[in-house]
């Protein structure tokens, strides 16, 4: 089976690494000459709106999936005429736009921060008056890793801020005084079967994920699965869908969804019986889903900007390096490591050892 992937970054690369043993081949559509997934399949180097290359992709593959959600809607609509596309155009349309996403949470009774649609500075001023400060202004689309957003704490932060974010449609959200951030990686098959990985506790710095620790019997697991299940059903979703939640007042507020494999699920490559990457491919290909059970304690640490020496990472017990083969650049995700252990105390020591390499 040949899978077409829109985007050729590290998520595409890890999809190919998971799918190759299943007998799958891959073609990546990505305009970047140095797309890091390219060595693992065919690289169609073209813009996402290039209809000739989209048609070529559709003719060559059995189905198309995505490794990022900011794909133009027209690209998805065009491809869908010729080849099955998972997740669907409708799921992408909702997940890529914070207004549609949060409106869906509200309709489904999934708690989410108070929010307002912002089309102008006047809208922002009015929304700040009703939601109050602090609040967070985010572009409706194309934001990632803390980009395209600003925390507003005082009147001075509000003045001129709509223009500062590019005068594009935005969302104002009430600031959530969360005690933690957790994510739930879910997978839904073509026949509707749904499975969930254990909740992951995430730590961000400067808007970028640094550390994900898979939980054991998290008290909010059932609640998270209930909320995620409503969304998966509503979207008639096929594939992996990641949910990011704020932990607040002993409950959860949904922050956002990502219609793809997710950074906070990378630990599943070594830490779960079947990884998020393999399960995404199983789902879109119409295969039975694999087990989402953990195989021990595990955590994932991102390498931002550069990857430490391979020898030093390999010297840490049960530590698994993933070097994405990307050029090193400040603020860029260029690799990660997963540490595994039978117990939490050892896991904490392994995390500290990797952190020491990152800081060194
Ligand atoms: P996002 O791009 O929406 O995932 O936001 C990036 C990070 O900003 C989140 O992981 C939180 O740490 C923080 N953040 C986003 N929205 C809020 C909010 N409404 N209240 C408090 N912190 C937020």
Short mmCIF file of C-alpha atoms and ligand atoms in Angstrom, two decimals, residues 98 113 136 138 149 173-176 178 181 204 244 246 255-256, ligand 1:
data_model
loop_
_atom_site.label_atom_id
_atom_site.label_comp_id
_atom_site.label_asym_id
_atom_site.label_seq_id
_atom_site.Cartn_x
_atom_site.Cartn_y
_atom_site.Cartn_z
CA UNK A 98 -9.58 28.00 16.74
CA UNK A 113 -11.92 28.81 28.18
CA UNK A 136 -4.82 35.43 25.56
CA UNK A 138 -4.48 34.04 19.37
CA UNK A 149 -0.45 34.60 20.25
CA UNK A 173 -9.58 33.57 25.38
CA UNK A 174 -9.91 34.02 29.11
CA UNK A 175 -6.62 33.17 30.83
CA UNK A 176 -6.87 29.79 32.56
CA UNK A 178 -4.15 25.93 35.18
CA UNK A 181 -1.28 20.72 31.00
CA UNK A 204 6.28 23.91 27.86
CA UNK A 244 -4.61 19.33 24.71
CA UNK A 246 -5.69 22.46 30.92
CA UNK A 255 -7.35 24.01 24.82
CA UNK A 256 -7.03 22.63 21.33
P1 LIG B 1 -1.70 26.90 22.25
O1 LIG B 1 -0.97 27.30 21.02
O2 LIG B 1 -3.12 27.28 22.23
O3 LIG B 1 -1.50 25.44 22.58
O4 LIG B 1 -1.00 27.70 23.46
C1 LIG B 1 0.39 27.53 23.80
C2 LIG B 1 0.58 27.57 25.30
O5 LIG B 1 0.14 28.84 25.82
C3 LIG B 1 -0.27 26.55 26.05
O6 LIG B 1 0.38 25.29 26.08
C4 LIG B 1 -0.38 27.20 27.42
O7 LIG B 1 0.79 26.99 28.18
C5 LIG B 1 -0.51 28.68 27.08
N1 LIG B 1 -1.93 29.06 26.96
C6 LIG B 1 -2.66 28.99 25.82
N2 LIG B 1 -3.94 29.38 26.03
C7 LIG B 1 -4.02 29.71 27.33
C8 LIG B 1 -5.08 30.20 28.16
N3 LIG B 1 -6.31 30.43 27.68
N4 LIG B 1 -4.80 30.39 29.48
C9 LIG B 1 -3.56 30.18 29.98
N5 LIG B 1 -2.52 29.75 29.25
C10 LIG B 1 -2.73 29.51 27.93
#
